[in-house]
Amino acid sequence: MNSLKKQILFLALLLILNGCGIFSSPPTVPLEKKSLNSLMQEGMESFKNTNFDKAIEIFQYVKDTYPFSPEALVAQLKLADAFYYKHDYENAFLSYQQFIKLHPKHEQAPYALYQAGMCYFHQIPSIDRDQTPTKNALEMFKRLIKEHPTSRYAKRALTKIKICREKLAAHEFYVGRFYYRTGRYKSALLRFRNLIENYCELPISRKAQAYLERCKSKLKKKEYLAQPSF
């Protein structure tokens, strides 16, 4: 028997065995047929293996089906984490927020607050774009420090606050310079003044001060030229 016939027979045998179910996957057991303990084990294993879609499905089911169980509390936080590591920051933030609302005094509340801030932090845009995510991240990190000042996450939040403030100051400077270059000196002056008043500890405030003086000079000159001559 030549090799081609052997290959054909081998493939035919595989098809027969597969049809008999020898190589077929075991039937999927519905979530409602599984115990709470096995659900949590499967959810944790899925999360560990970065199968976040499966983890989300299981933790959501546990949270909805066993809302008053201790496992539901764990599932709520792991659900948020699964969304977070999937880079679905909108749903992650909502899930962390729900955990914080339901369990404000829980030992994991500082972590949930920090992660909620990080959901916005990861969406911080370049300085030429609207800085709403930066402001939201800053708000969450400040709240964490206020409510849990001794938490280890409060120390991390301080670092993130510094970065957020630097980004907001850079945005103000960028907009101020744009106004200055386009001859809108009054608008530029207001931006530079705001930067100096709110971010005086940052090095960029010295640059803003120099531009502020230039704006004043330009406005005085403009006002002088607008005066009627006699």
Short mmCIF file of C-alpha atoms in Angstrom, two decimals:
data_model
loop_
_atom_site.label_atom_id
_atom_site.label_comp_id
_atom_site.label_asym_id
_atom_site.label_seq_id
_atom_site.Cartn_x
_atom_site.Cartn_y
_atom_site.Cartn_z
CA MET A 1 0.00 0.00 0.00
CA ASN A 2 1.51 3.28 -1.06
CA SER A 3 1.85 6.27 1.25
CA LEU A 4 -1.04 8.20 -0.35
CA LYS A 5 -3.51 5.37 0.37
CA LYS A 6 -2.26 5.15 3.95
CA GLN A 7 -2.83 8.88 4.46
CA ILE A 8 -6.36 8.63 3.04
CA LEU A 9 -7.21 5.70 5.31
CA PHE A 10 -5.77 7.51 8.33
CA LEU A 11 -7.87 10.62 7.66
CA ALA A 12 -10.97 8.49 7.16
CA LEU A 13 -10.35 6.73 10.48
CA LEU A 14 -10.00 10.11 12.24
CA LEU A 15 -13.31 11.26 10.79
CA ILE A 16 -15.04 8.07 11.99
CA LEU A 17 -13.60 8.35 15.49
CA ASN A 18 -14.51 12.03 15.71
CA GLY A 19 -18.04 11.20 14.64
CA CYS A 20 -18.24 8.66 17.45
CA GLY A 21 -17.28 11.38 19.91
CA ILE A 22 -13.90 9.96 20.88
CA PHE A 23 -12.04 13.19 20.05
CA SER A 24 -14.91 15.61 20.57
CA SER A 25 -14.81 18.20 23.36
CA PRO A 26 -16.81 17.46 26.51
CA PRO A 27 -20.21 19.17 26.62
CA THR A 28 -20.23 22.66 28.14
CA VAL A 29 -21.93 22.75 31.53
CA PRO A 30 -24.23 25.79 31.91
CA LEU A 31 -23.31 28.22 34.67
CA GLU A 32 -26.58 27.59 36.51
CA LYS A 33 -25.62 23.91 36.85
CA LYS A 34 -22.36 24.69 38.63
CA SER A 35 -21.85 25.23 42.34
CA LEU A 36 -20.89 28.64 43.68
CA ASN A 37 -17.50 27.31 44.73
CA SER A 38 -16.74 25.85 41.30
CA LEU A 39 -17.90 29.06 39.62
CA MET A 40 -15.47 31.12 41.68
CA GLN A 41 -12.65 28.69 40.99
CA GLU A 42 -13.34 28.79 37.25
CA GLY A 43 -13.61 32.57 37.30
CA MET A 44 -10.30 32.96 39.10
CA GLU A 45 -8.62 30.49 36.77
CA SER A 46 -9.97 32.32 33.71
CA PHE A 47 -8.73 35.63 35.12
CA LYS A 48 -5.30 34.13 35.86
CA ASN A 49 -5.06 32.84 32.28
CA THR A 50 -6.08 36.30 30.94
CA ASN A 51 -9.33 34.91 29.55
CA PHE A 52 -11.04 38.08 30.67
CA ASP A 53 -14.23 37.61 28.64
CA LYS A 54 -14.91 34.30 30.40
CA ALA A 55 -13.98 35.78 33.78
CA ILE A 56 -16.38 38.68 33.20
CA GLU A 57 -19.19 36.29 32.30
CA ILE A 58 -18.68 34.19 35.44
CA PHE A 59 -18.15 37.03 37.93
CA GLN A 60 -21.15 38.91 36.56
CA TYR A 61 -23.25 35.76 36.97
CA VAL A 62 -22.07 35.22 40.56
CA LYS A 63 -22.71 38.86 41.45
CA ASP A 64 -26.24 38.78 40.01
CA THR A 65 -27.21 35.30 41.21
CA TYR A 66 -25.72 35.35 44.71
CA PRO A 67 -25.87 39.08 45.60
CA PHE A 68 -25.72 38.60 49.39
CA SER A 69 -22.96 36.01 49.50
CA PRO A 70 -19.35 36.74 50.51
CA GLU A 71 -18.37 35.51 47.04
CA ALA A 72 -20.42 38.27 45.43
CA LEU A 73 -18.17 40.88 47.03
CA VAL A 74 -15.08 39.18 45.62
CA ALA A 75 -16.79 38.76 42.26
CA GLN A 76 -17.63 42.48 42.12
CA LEU A 77 -14.01 43.48 42.52
CA LYS A 78 -12.66 40.80 40.19
CA LEU A 79 -15.26 41.81 37.61
CA ALA A 80 -13.89 45.35 37.72
CA ASP A 81 -10.34 44.03 37.47
CA ALA A 82 -11.24 41.88 34.45
CA PHE A 83 -12.71 44.91 32.67
CA TYR A 84 -9.64 46.95 33.63
CA TYR A 85 -7.08 44.47 32.29
CA LYS A 86 -9.19 44.08 29.16
CA HIS A 87 -8.73 47.87 28.76
CA ASP A 88 -12.48 48.41 28.97
CA TYR A 89 -11.99 51.38 31.27
CA GLU A 90 -15.57 52.64 31.12
CA ASN A 91 -17.07 49.43 32.50
CA ALA A 92 -14.13 48.97 34.86
CA PHE A 93 -14.75 52.42 36.36
CA LEU A 94 -18.47 51.72 36.80
CA SER A 95 -17.70 48.42 38.52
CA TYR A 96 -15.14 49.95 40.87
CA GLN A 97 -17.59 52.75 41.63
CA GLN A 98 -20.29 50.24 42.50
CA PHE A 99 -17.93 48.43 44.85
CA ILE A 100 -16.99 51.71 46.56
CA LYS A 101 -20.64 52.73 46.89
CA LEU A 102 -21.71 49.40 48.40
CA HIS A 103 -18.62 48.85 50.56
CA PRO A 104 -17.09 52.26 51.43
CA LYS A 105 -15.43 50.94 54.61
CA HIS A 106 -14.11 47.70 53.17
CA GLU A 107 -10.37 47.09 53.34
CA GLN A 108 -10.28 46.96 49.54
CA ALA A 109 -12.02 50.34 49.14
CA PRO A 110 -8.68 52.24 48.80
CA TYR A 111 -7.64 49.82 46.05
CA ALA A 112 -10.98 50.30 44.26
CA LEU A 113 -10.61 54.09 44.48
CA TYR A 114 -7.07 53.95 43.14
CA GLN A 115 -8.11 51.70 40.27
CA ALA A 116 -11.04 54.00 39.47
CA GLY A 117 -8.57 56.84 39.17
CA MET A 118 -6.32 54.71 36.98
CA CYS A 119 -9.23 54.09 34.60
CA TYR A 120 -9.15 57.82 33.82
CA PHE A 121 -5.36 58.04 34.09
CA HIS A 122 -4.92 55.58 31.22
CA GLN A 123 -7.11 57.79 29.05
CA ILE A 124 -5.15 61.02 29.58
CA PRO A 125 -4.67 62.59 26.12
CA SER A 126 -1.90 64.76 24.70
CA ILE A 127 -1.71 68.37 25.94
CA ASP A 128 -3.44 69.73 22.83
CA ARG A 129 -6.63 67.82 23.64
CA ASP A 130 -9.42 68.28 26.16
CA GLN A 131 -8.13 67.31 29.61
CA THR A 132 -11.36 66.05 31.19
CA PRO A 133 -9.89 62.56 31.82
CA THR A 134 -6.92 64.19 33.58
CA LYS A 135 -9.23 66.23 35.80
CA ASN A 136 -11.34 63.17 36.62
CA ALA A 137 -8.25 61.13 37.48
CA LEU A 138 -7.00 63.94 39.71
CA GLU A 139 -10.35 64.08 41.49
CA MET A 140 -10.32 60.33 42.21
CA PHE A 141 -6.74 60.37 43.53
CA LYS A 142 -7.49 63.36 45.77
CA ARG A 143 -10.56 61.58 47.11
CA LEU A 144 -8.46 58.52 47.90
CA ILE A 145 -5.97 60.57 49.91
CA LYS A 146 -8.76 62.37 51.75
CA GLU A 147 -10.71 59.23 52.67
CA HIS A 148 -7.80 56.82 53.19
CA PRO A 149 -4.71 58.93 53.99
CA THR A 150 -2.77 56.06 55.59
CA SER A 151 -3.39 53.57 52.80
CA ARG A 152 -0.47 52.35 50.72
CA TYR A 153 -2.50 53.38 47.68
CA ALA A 154 -2.54 56.97 48.95
CA LYS A 155 1.23 57.09 48.43
CA ARG A 156 0.82 55.90 44.85
CA ALA A 157 -1.94 58.45 44.34
CA LEU A 158 0.43 61.28 45.32
CA THR A 159 2.72 60.36 42.44
CA LYS A 160 -0.20 60.25 40.02
CA ILE A 161 -1.48 63.61 41.28
CA LYS A 162 1.87 65.20 40.45
CA ILE A 163 1.71 63.80 36.91
CA CYS A 164 -1.89 65.00 36.45
CA ARG A 165 -1.04 68.50 37.64
CA GLU A 166 1.96 68.66 35.30
CA LYS A 167 -0.26 67.61 32.40
CA LEU A 168 -2.92 70.21 33.24
CA ALA A 169 -0.31 72.95 33.58
CA ALA A 170 1.24 71.96 30.25
CA HIS A 171 -2.20 72.14 28.65
CA GLU A 172 -2.77 75.64 30.03
CA PHE A 173 0.62 76.72 28.72
CA TYR A 174 -0.07 75.19 25.31
CA VAL A 175 -3.41 77.01 24.99
CA GLY A 176 -1.90 80.25 26.30
CA ARG A 177 0.88 80.14 23.71
CA PHE A 178 -1.65 79.41 20.97
CA TYR A 179 -3.62 82.52 21.93
CA TYR A 180 -0.40 84.53 22.13
CA ARG A 181 0.79 83.44 18.68
CA THR A 182 -2.59 84.31 17.16
CA GLY A 183 -2.61 87.77 18.72
CA ARG A 184 -5.34 87.07 21.30
CA TYR A 185 -3.31 88.56 24.10
CA LYS A 186 -6.10 89.01 26.63
CA SER A 187 -7.13 85.35 26.38
CA ALA A 188 -3.48 84.33 26.57
CA LEU A 189 -2.95 86.50 29.64
CA LEU A 190 -5.85 84.81 31.44
CA ARG A 191 -4.44 81.36 30.68
CA PHE A 192 -0.94 82.23 31.88
CA ARG A 193 -2.32 83.90 34.99
CA ASN A 194 -4.40 80.82 35.79
CA LEU A 195 -1.34 78.62 35.37
CA ILE A 196 0.75 80.78 37.71
CA GLU A 197 -1.98 80.90 40.37
CA ASN A 198 -2.78 77.18 40.37
CA TYR A 199 0.55 75.56 39.50
CA CYS A 200 3.07 77.95 41.01
CA GLU A 201 5.26 75.11 42.31
CA LEU A 202 5.92 73.73 38.81
CA PRO A 203 8.89 74.95 36.72
CA ILE A 204 6.59 75.75 33.80
CA SER A 205 5.07 78.59 35.85
CA ARG A 206 8.27 80.60 35.31
CA LYS A 207 7.80 80.36 31.56
CA ALA A 208 4.18 81.38 32.02
CA GLN A 209 5.30 84.42 33.99
CA ALA A 210 7.55 85.53 31.12
CA TYR A 211 4.67 85.18 28.65
CA LEU A 212 2.36 86.99 31.04
CA GLU A 213 4.64 90.02 30.98
CA ARG A 214 4.79 89.87 27.19
CA CYS A 215 1.00 89.83 27.05
CA LYS A 216 0.79 92.88 29.29
CA SER A 217 3.28 94.67 27.09
CA LYS A 218 1.37 93.78 23.94
CA LEU A 219 -1.94 94.89 25.44
CA LYS A 220 -0.49 98.21 26.60
CA LYS A 221 0.95 98.83 23.17
CA LYS A 222 -2.33 97.91 21.56
CA GLU A 223 -4.20 100.23 23.89
CA TYR A 224 -1.74 103.05 23.19
CA LEU A 225 -2.11 102.63 19.45
CA ALA A 226 -5.88 102.70 19.81
CA GLN A 227 -5.82 106.08 21.54
CA PRO A 228 -6.80 108.99 19.27
CA SER A 229 -3.96 111.29 18.27
CA PHE A 230 -4.36 115.12 18.59
#
